[in-house]
XYZ file of C-alpha atoms in Angstrom:
662
model
C -2.768 18.196 4.160
C -0.382 15.661 2.837
C 3.034 15.541 4.511
C 4.094 15.486 8.178
C 7.381 14.977 9.983
C 8.991 15.599 13.329
C 11.081 14.405 16.221
C 10.632 13.845 19.948
C 13.475 13.473 22.398
C 14.023 12.405 26.000
C 16.405 15.330 26.396
C 15.881 18.902 25.302
C 16.074 19.318 21.549
C 19.136 21.012 20.158
C 18.879 23.625 17.409
C 20.438 21.040 15.107
C 17.581 18.598 15.811
C 15.068 21.303 14.941
C 16.969 21.974 11.730
C 16.684 18.279 10.866
C 12.902 18.571 11.030
C 12.983 21.604 8.758
C 15.117 19.638 6.294
C 12.615 16.783 6.270
C 9.746 19.187 5.695
C 11.503 20.938 2.819
C 12.052 17.542 1.194
C 8.271 16.968 1.074
C 7.263 20.120 -0.798
C 5.648 17.959 -3.493
C 3.244 16.538 -0.899
C 2.073 20.022 0.040
C 2.829 22.886 -2.359
C 0.205 25.187 -0.815
C 1.883 25.949 2.482
C 3.951 24.785 5.431
C 3.822 24.984 9.200
C 6.070 24.133 12.161
C 5.812 23.735 15.919
C 8.818 23.579 18.253
C 8.907 23.010 21.999
C 11.510 21.787 24.415
C 11.225 18.067 23.600
C 9.233 17.969 20.374
C 9.458 19.512 16.930
C 6.775 18.929 14.287
C 6.248 20.225 10.760
C 3.900 19.738 7.830
C 3.409 20.541 4.160
C -0.106 21.425 3.054
C -2.071 20.479 -0.024
C -5.214 22.572 0.396
C -8.322 20.427 -0.078
C -10.817 21.522 2.615
C -10.998 25.019 4.147
C -8.503 26.432 1.665
C -7.936 29.663 3.590
C -8.391 28.790 7.251
C -7.177 25.180 7.493
C -3.472 25.870 7.970
C -1.546 23.665 10.377
C -0.423 23.099 13.078
C -3.893 22.993 14.599
C -4.620 23.660 18.283
C -7.427 22.940 20.712
C -9.220 25.762 22.528
C -6.619 25.922 25.332
C -3.663 25.350 22.955
C -2.513 22.485 25.149
C -2.821 20.087 22.203
C -0.989 20.527 18.890
C -1.714 18.536 15.732
C -0.138 17.972 12.338
C -2.096 15.582 10.129
C -1.891 14.021 6.699
C -5.025 12.796 4.931
C -8.739 13.421 5.060
C -11.351 12.672 7.712
C -14.295 11.845 5.480
C -16.952 12.004 8.211
C -15.796 15.370 9.571
C -19.153 17.064 8.919
C -20.976 14.603 11.177
C -18.201 14.737 13.783
C -18.201 18.544 13.927
C -21.947 18.524 14.488
C -21.592 16.105 17.420
C -18.631 17.977 18.908
C -20.386 21.336 18.630
C -23.332 19.862 20.528
C -20.921 18.882 23.324
C -19.618 22.432 23.620
C -16.424 22.315 21.561
C -15.386 25.463 19.686
C -13.675 25.216 16.317
C -11.085 27.692 15.066
C -11.162 26.432 11.461
C -13.418 24.542 9.063
C -10.706 21.917 8.632
C -11.668 18.251 8.693
C -8.577 17.412 10.756
C -9.452 19.741 13.650
C -12.010 17.139 14.695
C -9.104 14.912 15.817
C -8.082 17.391 18.517
C -11.541 17.675 20.035
C -12.147 13.935 19.853
C -8.880 13.449 21.731
C -10.080 15.863 24.417
C -13.204 13.727 24.903
C -11.912 10.212 24.245
C -8.130 10.231 24.552
C -6.461 7.567 22.420
C -9.863 6.172 21.472
C -10.327 9.241 19.266
C -9.212 7.078 16.320
C -12.269 4.847 16.752
C -14.479 7.720 15.581
C -12.523 8.571 12.428
C -13.608 7.393 8.984
C -11.031 8.191 6.376
C -7.329 8.035 5.596
C -4.853 9.628 7.948
C -1.511 9.690 9.648
C -1.161 12.249 12.404
C 1.101 13.453 15.170
C -0.520 15.000 18.248
C 1.504 16.612 21.018
C -0.206 16.564 24.421
C 1.650 19.319 26.248
C 0.163 18.583 29.660
C 1.122 14.900 29.583
C 4.343 15.602 27.654
C 3.247 12.840 25.307
C 3.442 12.491 21.527
C 0.721 10.403 19.859
C 1.281 8.986 16.376
C -1.540 7.182 14.561
C -2.240 5.644 11.186
C -5.520 4.770 9.489
C -6.949 1.261 9.526
C -6.093 0.189 5.964
C -2.748 1.982 5.754
C -3.632 4.536 3.093
C -1.372 7.212 4.570
C 2.236 6.330 5.432
C 4.394 7.082 8.445
C 8.073 6.079 8.641
C 9.878 5.841 11.985
C 13.485 5.855 13.160
C 14.261 5.436 16.871
C 17.582 5.445 18.691
C 19.006 6.541 22.051
C 15.929 8.324 23.379
C 15.118 10.073 20.098
C 12.349 9.219 17.630
C 12.010 10.733 14.155
C 8.970 10.338 11.920
C 8.039 11.385 8.387
C 5.485 10.678 5.687
C 8.204 9.522 3.304
C 11.435 7.567 3.470
C 13.131 10.236 1.336
C 12.275 12.875 3.909
C 13.517 10.778 6.817
C 16.864 10.253 5.080
C 17.038 13.962 4.229
C 17.174 14.732 7.955
C 20.853 13.771 8.007
C 20.196 11.697 11.138
C 19.419 8.371 9.437
C 22.206 6.443 7.678
C 21.404 4.449 4.548
C 22.307 0.862 5.379
C 20.554 -2.119 3.828
C 18.820 -4.732 5.970
C 19.199 -8.282 4.528
C 15.925 -9.813 5.764
C 13.597 -7.208 4.168
C 15.680 -7.382 0.972
C 15.102 -11.120 0.781
C 11.369 -10.488 1.254
C 11.524 -8.012 -1.604
C 12.954 -10.583 -4.008
C 10.122 -12.965 -3.069
C 7.198 -10.482 -3.027
C 8.355 -7.698 -5.455
C 7.887 -5.239 -2.551
C 8.757 -5.222 1.160
C 5.663 -6.100 3.209
C 5.021 -3.638 6.016
C 5.999 -2.675 8.636
C 9.681 -3.396 7.864
C 11.674 -1.471 5.251
C 14.949 -2.238 3.418
C 16.789 0.427 5.447
C 18.214 -0.770 8.723
C 16.678 1.083 11.663
C 13.699 2.395 9.678
C 10.224 0.915 9.929
C 6.682 2.018 9.260
C 4.040 2.531 11.864
C 1.787 -0.348 10.901
C -1.753 0.251 9.688
C -4.372 0.635 12.431
C -1.646 1.284 15.011
C -1.149 3.945 17.656
C 2.266 4.799 19.031
C 2.694 6.938 22.144
C 5.962 8.468 23.314
C 6.069 9.735 26.892
C 9.018 12.028 27.438
C 9.426 11.804 31.213
C 9.984 9.030 31.973
C 10.887 8.033 28.399
C 8.534 5.305 27.281
C 7.462 4.183 23.808
C 4.300 2.080 23.537
C 2.558 0.752 20.418
C -0.888 -0.817 20.111
C -3.188 -2.033 17.346
C -6.657 -0.475 17.592
C -8.461 -2.374 14.776
C -8.437 -5.843 13.237
C -10.573 -6.439 10.160
C -10.986 -10.106 11.081
C -12.800 -9.078 14.270
C -15.724 -7.552 12.350
C -18.931 -9.027 13.821
C -20.955 -11.565 11.889
C -23.497 -9.827 9.685
C -26.690 -11.451 8.444
C -28.656 -10.023 5.587
C -28.713 -9.535 1.837
C -25.107 -8.980 0.678
C -26.086 -6.920 -2.367
C -28.238 -4.549 -0.320
C -25.796 -4.128 2.574
C -22.761 -3.639 0.327
C -24.719 -1.231 -1.867
C -25.625 0.855 1.177
C -21.987 1.169 2.276
C -20.854 1.971 -1.268
C -23.401 4.766 -1.493
C -22.366 6.177 1.888
C -18.635 6.205 1.187
C -19.229 7.605 -2.298
C -20.980 10.582 -0.729
C -18.179 11.094 1.797
C -15.167 10.855 -0.539
C -16.345 13.619 -2.873
C -16.287 16.200 -0.072
C -13.698 18.781 -1.119
C -13.342 22.493 -1.782
C -11.395 21.730 -4.981
C -12.230 19.676 -8.106
C -12.438 15.879 -7.803
C -11.682 13.471 -10.662
C -11.497 9.720 -11.218
C -8.887 7.365 -12.677
C -10.925 5.294 -15.099
C -10.007 2.080 -16.884
C -12.391 -0.336 -18.522
C -12.511 -2.533 -15.419
C -15.284 -3.135 -12.924
C -13.698 -1.481 -9.876
C -12.828 1.916 -11.341
C -16.135 1.934 -13.246
C -18.030 1.308 -10.006
C -16.204 4.142 -8.256
C -16.874 6.504 -11.147
C -20.573 5.653 -11.438
C -21.248 5.862 -7.701
C -19.257 9.058 -7.143
C -20.811 10.793 -10.145
C -24.231 10.401 -8.501
C -23.039 12.166 -5.343
C -20.737 14.842 -6.756
C -22.268 18.272 -7.203
C -19.736 19.460 -9.782
C -18.480 18.092 -13.088
C -16.206 15.119 -12.460
C -13.440 14.557 -15.011
C -12.186 11.072 -15.953
C -8.536 10.267 -16.753
C -7.117 7.198 -18.456
C -4.015 5.854 -20.190
C -3.418 3.792 -23.318
C -0.701 2.604 -25.672
C 0.376 3.459 -29.226
C -1.593 1.529 -31.812
C -4.344 0.707 -29.316
C -3.441 -2.975 -28.722
C -6.048 -5.361 -27.300
C -5.090 -4.506 -23.710
C -5.716 -0.782 -24.288
C -8.966 -0.100 -22.381
C -9.454 3.531 -23.335
C -12.421 2.721 -25.561
C -14.393 1.110 -22.743
C -13.388 3.862 -20.304
C -14.397 6.622 -22.699
C -17.742 4.959 -23.392
C -18.576 4.827 -19.680
C -17.405 8.422 -19.166
C -19.772 9.500 -21.929
C -22.672 7.669 -20.264
C -21.867 9.398 -16.977
C -21.463 12.826 -18.568
C -17.787 13.063 -17.603
C -15.212 14.943 -19.688
C -12.622 12.313 -20.685
C -8.847 12.792 -20.884
C -6.339 10.169 -21.976
C -2.630 9.897 -22.635
C -0.591 7.346 -24.564
C 2.344 5.815 -22.730
C 5.268 5.453 -25.106
C 8.133 3.087 -24.377
C 10.675 5.882 -24.872
C 8.997 8.176 -22.348
C 8.661 5.353 -19.825
C 12.350 4.429 -20.146
C 13.501 8.037 -19.838
C 11.462 8.581 -16.672
C 12.064 5.201 -15.053
C 14.805 6.190 -12.532
C 12.598 9.048 -11.340
C 9.629 6.691 -11.109
C 11.624 4.360 -8.864
C 12.699 7.305 -6.722
C 9.206 8.771 -6.331
C 7.752 5.441 -5.201
C 9.830 5.823 -2.010
C 9.941 2.048 -1.436
C 11.384 -0.445 -3.920
C 8.284 -1.739 -5.744
C 8.891 -3.904 -8.805
C 5.619 -3.154 -10.580
C 6.267 -2.260 -14.203
C 2.765 -0.790 -14.506
C 3.628 2.021 -12.078
C 4.280 4.461 -14.918
C 0.550 4.387 -15.643
C -0.223 5.521 -12.086
C 2.143 8.443 -12.472
C 0.899 9.481 -15.914
C -2.741 9.574 -14.782
C -1.885 11.767 -11.800
C 0.220 14.096 -13.939
C -2.751 14.478 -16.275
C -5.041 15.347 -13.408
C -2.679 17.988 -12.034
C -2.305 19.565 -15.484
C -6.094 19.861 -15.701
C -6.359 21.454 -12.245
C -7.839 18.416 -10.466
C -5.958 17.856 -7.156
C -8.189 15.062 -5.778
C -8.486 11.729 -7.582
C -10.601 8.644 -6.914
C -9.351 5.189 -7.826
C -10.741 1.646 -7.674
C -8.053 -0.218 -5.727
C -9.312 -2.789 -3.262
C -12.103 -4.457 -5.210
C -10.003 -7.421 -6.338
C -8.637 -7.994 -2.849
C -12.003 -7.800 -1.083
C -14.136 -9.733 -3.569
C -11.949 -12.637 -4.796
C -10.815 -10.926 -7.992
C -7.469 -12.750 -8.206
C -7.615 -16.445 -9.233
C -4.445 -17.305 -7.309
C -5.951 -15.932 -4.083
C -9.036 -18.111 -4.526
C -6.766 -21.080 -5.210
C -4.785 -20.261 -2.072
C -8.003 -20.367 -0.087
C -8.950 -23.765 -1.525
C -5.494 -25.199 -0.959
C -5.210 -23.800 2.565
C -8.485 -25.447 3.507
C -7.298 -28.769 2.115
C -3.985 -28.405 3.921
C -5.881 -27.682 7.136
C -7.945 -30.838 6.716
C -4.780 -32.796 5.978
C -3.216 -31.524 9.204
C -6.326 -32.435 11.178
C -7.076 -35.861 9.645
C -3.684 -37.037 8.404
C -3.727 -39.633 5.612
C -7.515 -39.942 5.908
C -7.750 -36.574 4.121
C -5.513 -37.703 1.248
C -8.428 -38.609 -1.069
C -9.539 -34.972 -0.865
C -6.242 -33.967 -2.486
C -6.683 -36.329 -5.421
C -8.839 -35.722 -8.466
C -8.861 -37.033 -11.990
C -9.027 -34.729 -14.999
C -9.705 -36.252 -18.396
C -7.797 -35.345 -21.556
C -8.709 -32.030 -23.151
C -9.336 -33.587 -26.570
C -9.988 -37.048 -27.945
C -7.034 -38.443 -29.904
C -4.188 -40.911 -29.576
C -1.470 -38.274 -29.103
C -3.565 -36.425 -26.549
C -4.292 -39.670 -24.706
C -0.597 -40.620 -24.408
C 0.328 -37.116 -23.214
C -2.441 -37.351 -20.617
C -1.220 -40.798 -19.532
C 2.397 -39.602 -19.353
C 1.279 -36.784 -17.082
C -0.136 -39.250 -14.593
C -3.708 -39.625 -15.924
C -4.637 -36.147 -14.775
C -3.258 -36.538 -11.259
C 0.043 -34.687 -11.611
C -1.243 -31.245 -10.644
C -2.847 -32.670 -7.535
C 0.390 -34.456 -6.639
C 2.210 -31.141 -6.960
C -0.351 -29.445 -4.745
C -0.063 -32.241 -2.191
C 3.710 -31.730 -2.179
C 3.111 -28.015 -1.614
C 0.927 -28.835 1.393
C 3.715 -30.926 2.867
C 6.382 -28.260 2.247
C 7.172 -26.090 5.229
C 5.397 -26.167 8.577
C 1.845 -27.428 8.879
C 0.867 -24.019 10.248
C 1.777 -22.248 6.986
C -1.150 -21.274 4.795
C -0.954 -21.637 1.041
C -0.748 -18.064 -0.191
C 1.701 -16.150 -2.341
C 3.886 -19.259 -2.615
C 1.401 -20.345 -5.318
C 2.655 -17.654 -7.683
C 5.422 -18.453 -10.186
C 7.492 -15.418 -9.161
C 7.610 -16.519 -5.520
C 8.542 -20.057 -6.567
C 11.347 -18.756 -8.781
C 12.655 -16.570 -5.980
C 12.505 -19.493 -3.559
C 14.519 -21.626 -5.981
C 16.893 -19.095 -7.522
C 17.279 -16.000 -5.316
C 19.732 -17.638 -2.924
C 22.146 -18.282 -5.790
C 22.185 -14.540 -6.550
C 23.341 -13.554 -3.071
C 26.866 -13.468 -1.740
C 27.826 -16.070 0.864
C 27.974 -13.358 3.541
C 24.493 -12.131 2.655
C 23.071 -15.666 2.768
C 24.656 -16.188 6.175
C 22.802 -13.146 7.511
C 19.524 -14.751 6.402
C 20.092 -17.884 8.456
C 16.840 -18.985 10.054
C 14.718 -16.492 8.102
C 11.925 -17.643 5.801
C 9.891 -15.429 3.462
C 6.879 -17.648 4.188
C 6.751 -16.678 7.855
C 4.350 -13.860 6.935
C 1.614 -16.384 6.182
C 2.385 -18.843 8.962
C -0.062 -18.850 11.884
C -0.601 -21.066 14.929
C -3.057 -23.907 14.497
C -5.991 -24.087 14.609
C -6.376 -21.313 12.069
C -9.183 -18.768 12.276
C -11.705 -18.852 9.383
C -9.443 -19.306 6.389
C -11.401 -17.093 3.973
C -11.211 -14.150 6.375
C -7.522 -14.770 7.061
C -6.668 -14.923 3.353
C -8.554 -11.666 2.801
C -6.529 -10.018 5.561
C -3.289 -11.381 4.110
C -3.856 -10.031 0.598
C -4.891 -6.650 2.045
C -1.871 -6.484 4.364
C 0.604 -7.395 1.616
C -0.160 -6.827 -2.062
C -2.925 -4.258 -1.636
C -1.168 -2.085 0.910
C 2.445 -2.141 -0.225
C 2.158 -2.646 -3.976
C -1.134 -0.857 -4.607
C -1.877 1.687 -1.892
C 1.746 2.727 -1.312
C 2.397 3.160 -4.998
C -0.797 5.138 -5.450
C -0.028 7.486 -2.560
C 3.584 8.220 -3.549
C 2.964 8.595 -7.289
C -0.094 10.745 -6.609
C 1.850 12.919 -4.214
C 4.700 13.220 -6.746
C 2.239 15.341 -8.741
C 0.688 16.932 -5.628
C -2.464 14.838 -6.017
C -4.487 13.434 -3.139
C -5.647 9.907 -3.987
C -8.824 8.572 -2.391
C -9.777 4.890 -2.463
C -13.484 4.325 -1.682
C -13.232 0.522 -1.932
C -10.840 0.291 1.029
C -13.136 2.232 3.361
C -13.001 0.360 6.665
C -16.791 0.301 7.066
C -17.094 -1.402 3.682
C -14.356 -3.855 4.687
C -16.154 -4.677 7.943
C -19.388 -5.228 6.040
C -17.757 -7.689 3.633
C -15.969 -9.588 6.427
C -19.129 -9.718 8.558
C -21.172 -11.072 5.662
C -18.445 -13.585 4.833
C -18.646 -14.965 8.367
C -22.372 -15.550 7.927
C -22.456 -16.803 4.337
C -19.107 -17.577 2.654
C -18.884 -16.273 -0.906
C -15.769 -17.968 -2.271
C -17.959 -20.614 -3.912
C -19.600 -17.902 -6.026
C -18.148 -16.429 -9.235
C -15.471 -13.748 -8.733
C -16.829 -10.463 -7.383
C -20.357 -11.853 -7.241
C -21.388 -9.694 -4.278
C -19.919 -6.533 -5.761
C -21.590 -7.133 -9.112
C -24.923 -7.779 -7.435
C -24.602 -4.490 -5.532
C -23.976 -2.640 -8.811
C -26.643 -4.386 -10.869
C -28.659 -1.291 -11.812
C -25.723 1.123 -11.736
C -23.416 -0.336 -14.406
C -24.392 -1.795 -17.801
C -24.608 -5.591 -18.111
C -21.821 -5.649 -20.702
C -19.402 -4.134 -18.202
C -20.543 -6.340 -15.318
C -19.976 -9.461 -17.420
C -16.741 -8.406 -19.133
C -13.830 -10.795 -18.384
C -11.212 -9.392 -16.033
C -8.223 -7.990 -17.887
C -6.351 -5.823 -15.431
C -3.855 -3.089 -16.172
C -1.505 -4.738 -18.655
C 1.250 -2.645 -20.270
C 3.511 -4.114 -22.981
C 5.638 -5.839 -20.351
C 8.158 -7.673 -22.537
C 8.821 -4.618 -24.742
C 9.248 -2.347 -21.729
C 11.495 -4.876 -20.011
C 13.832 -5.154 -23.024
C 13.963 -1.389 -23.451
C 14.769 -0.801 -19.770
C 17.620 -3.286 -19.712
C 19.056 -1.908 -22.947
C 19.480 1.441 -21.174
C 19.958 0.621 -17.475
C 20.828 -3.086 -17.242
C 24.585 -2.500 -17.179
C 24.221 -0.735 -13.833
C 23.708 -4.155 -12.211
C 27.186 -5.243 -13.295
C 29.462 -4.153 -10.426
C 26.749 -1.802 -9.230
C 25.540 -0.761 -5.785
C 24.069 -4.161 -4.901
C 27.319 -5.904 -5.790
C 29.456 -3.330 -3.973
C 27.289 -3.569 -0.850
C 27.584 -7.362 -0.706
C 24.006 -8.238 -1.660
C 24.560 -9.689 -5.131
C 27.399 -11.954 -6.127
C 29.436 -10.265 -8.929
C 28.725 -13.116 -11.349
C 25.004 -12.833 -10.570
C 25.171 -9.094 -11.213
C 26.593 -9.753 -14.670
C 23.878 -12.308 -15.467
C 21.073 -10.075 -14.230
C 22.423 -7.136 -16.232
C 21.385 -8.997 -19.391
C 17.743 -8.879 -18.283
C 16.776 -12.569 -18.333
C 13.008 -13.114 -18.427
C 12.293 -16.820 -17.740
C 9.234 -18.421 -19.240
C 6.305 -18.261 -16.849
C 7.666 -15.291 -14.896
C 5.496 -12.236 -14.360
C 8.021 -10.066 -12.499
C 11.411 -11.715 -13.102
C 14.281 -11.502 -10.639
C 16.224 -9.388 -13.126
C 13.561 -6.661 -13.038
C 13.359 -6.788 -9.241
C 17.146 -6.384 -9.082
C 17.111 -3.444 -11.519
C 14.443 -1.582 -9.520
C 16.341 -2.197 -6.286
C 19.636 -1.077 -7.840
C 18.201 2.232 -9.050
C 16.369 2.741 -5.746
C 19.512 2.177 -3.678
C 21.543 4.588 -5.748
C 19.052 7.429 -5.365
C 18.214 6.911 -1.689
C 21.896 6.507 -0.796
C 22.522 9.795 -2.577
C 19.816 11.539 -0.527
C 21.253 10.237 2.761
C 24.847 11.061 1.775
C 24.030 14.614 0.779
C 22.103 15.125 4.015
C 25.020 13.730 6.022
C 27.470 16.059 4.290
C 25.212 19.030 4.958
C 24.835 17.997 8.608
C 28.625 17.779 8.985
C 28.997 21.236 7.488
C 26.438 22.811 9.809
C 28.073 21.153 12.835
C 31.183 23.243 12.141
C 29.117 26.431 12.099
C 27.929 28.299 15.206
C 24.660 26.881 16.528
C 21.675 29.150 16.044
C 19.083 29.891 18.671
C 15.372 29.297 18.297
C 12.300 30.190 20.241
C 9.595 27.626 21.112
C 6.345 28.099 19.197
C 3.600 30.025 20.912
């Protein structure tokens, strides 16, 4: 069940408003090729597209409670539905289907809005309470399933994808400067804002209620990872227990389940744990590159698949194929995400669909939870030093100074070391970073070279009018918090999960999986596992340990030592080659393109960016960010324009009549 949409209105819905919902639903056929359903009443219209995963025959939506006073459309999977059904049956509830999502209705009957507290899984749902004339929208704790919102004049529209929302014909495509500036700094737009004015996402772990009469919209957050209680005990044992539990839950499906497998620790852990719990034959899927360069991990992935008894499938990603598909890749991602590795996500999911595997497991979340990124660990160290500097003033200055000797003995090396300040320069630069911006700003993504380049150079790319609309806005506000800060290690973990993990990783995985009608499941972002890690971290901080020490300890007898001790490599396509090839074909579109015409980029900047500059030290250069945004704007503007034209045409035709759903 993988795509929902709808609208709720203070006044009675017109036939045209109902047609808008049907248009949104038709635009999400890729999210649910196995069926569709709609519900229409006086003030609410809801629809869904179904990808059949559990209860293939009987789980069609909308779903109703026993009295049919509650109506539900839901996207995602409730992993603990078996346990919930058992409890609900014992309390006298009667089920009409074997669907996992029907548990939401009966939990709502018993617990109201607190129904979400009982759900373990990934979900976004819309529940119409006919008696209260209230619509309830909810999203899972880690933001695995999306929900876009547009509200104006007593009408709220929602959809699982931006493309669908724009296809309604009710949402104009107009760029919002502040989120665009965030995009150039982060390479994505951190939630809940979007680049389209008037469109936002329901944030992760949030509930939104809309009461029709009187019209009232209310939003609350029902979960904060940083509030997980302190947890004492053996980290390896407690984390292992949660990994085993979630591995058993995520393989529940009435269709085949596979795994995206690289040579890395996280995907290997997911594969090994899930294979122990899965009753069928789990297939593994991987990608590589022509000539098998050093960053091609297919060999390691295939070796592990053989150990686990998994059939192994791989595909080589050619530069030509990537370039040809790139505009479609940008479109399918739904949000502008400047991650050149995204083609690998798509290719793996395409493979799985071609082999008849509609559910895939993936290892996202391990790096974010267990200190897998060096720059995040450095941000933690620097934030703590900055905090001490704010508390103690100049008395803390010695803590910011260290002396590093020359790397080698020799006269030339000595003079270079002396010229660089006898090993103090880096610490001087870090001290300057501490003093930059407000004292309440943590050191976070501003450590990365791409953020620093955007901070220095992005303003020069914008038109004067665009810069004026950014007055008073700062991309660093997202990691600025009132002093005194809460535990910095927990706060940094929340930050990386709320930004890079959710919008670059989870969002990309969901959209590119759904583009091939694949449901992606991420065991390592299970909220119970997250709470366990945060609770342990409050009792015994782990940032002083080697990267992923707790995770490795939990997997000690599950994965081979060679894999546990292998240096982190990460998914690394031939970035420079792909970048040159993309700009050779599409770069000219930045010269007098959509971003220039809409007043975002200065015309001279558009010409410079069209050449595809790739400064030394950059990972995701501004030129690539601009190219992704240019292609994204063109396609999404086209969707909105076509929908607007169609809406204008239907307005000139006689209105049709419809009957409310039974």
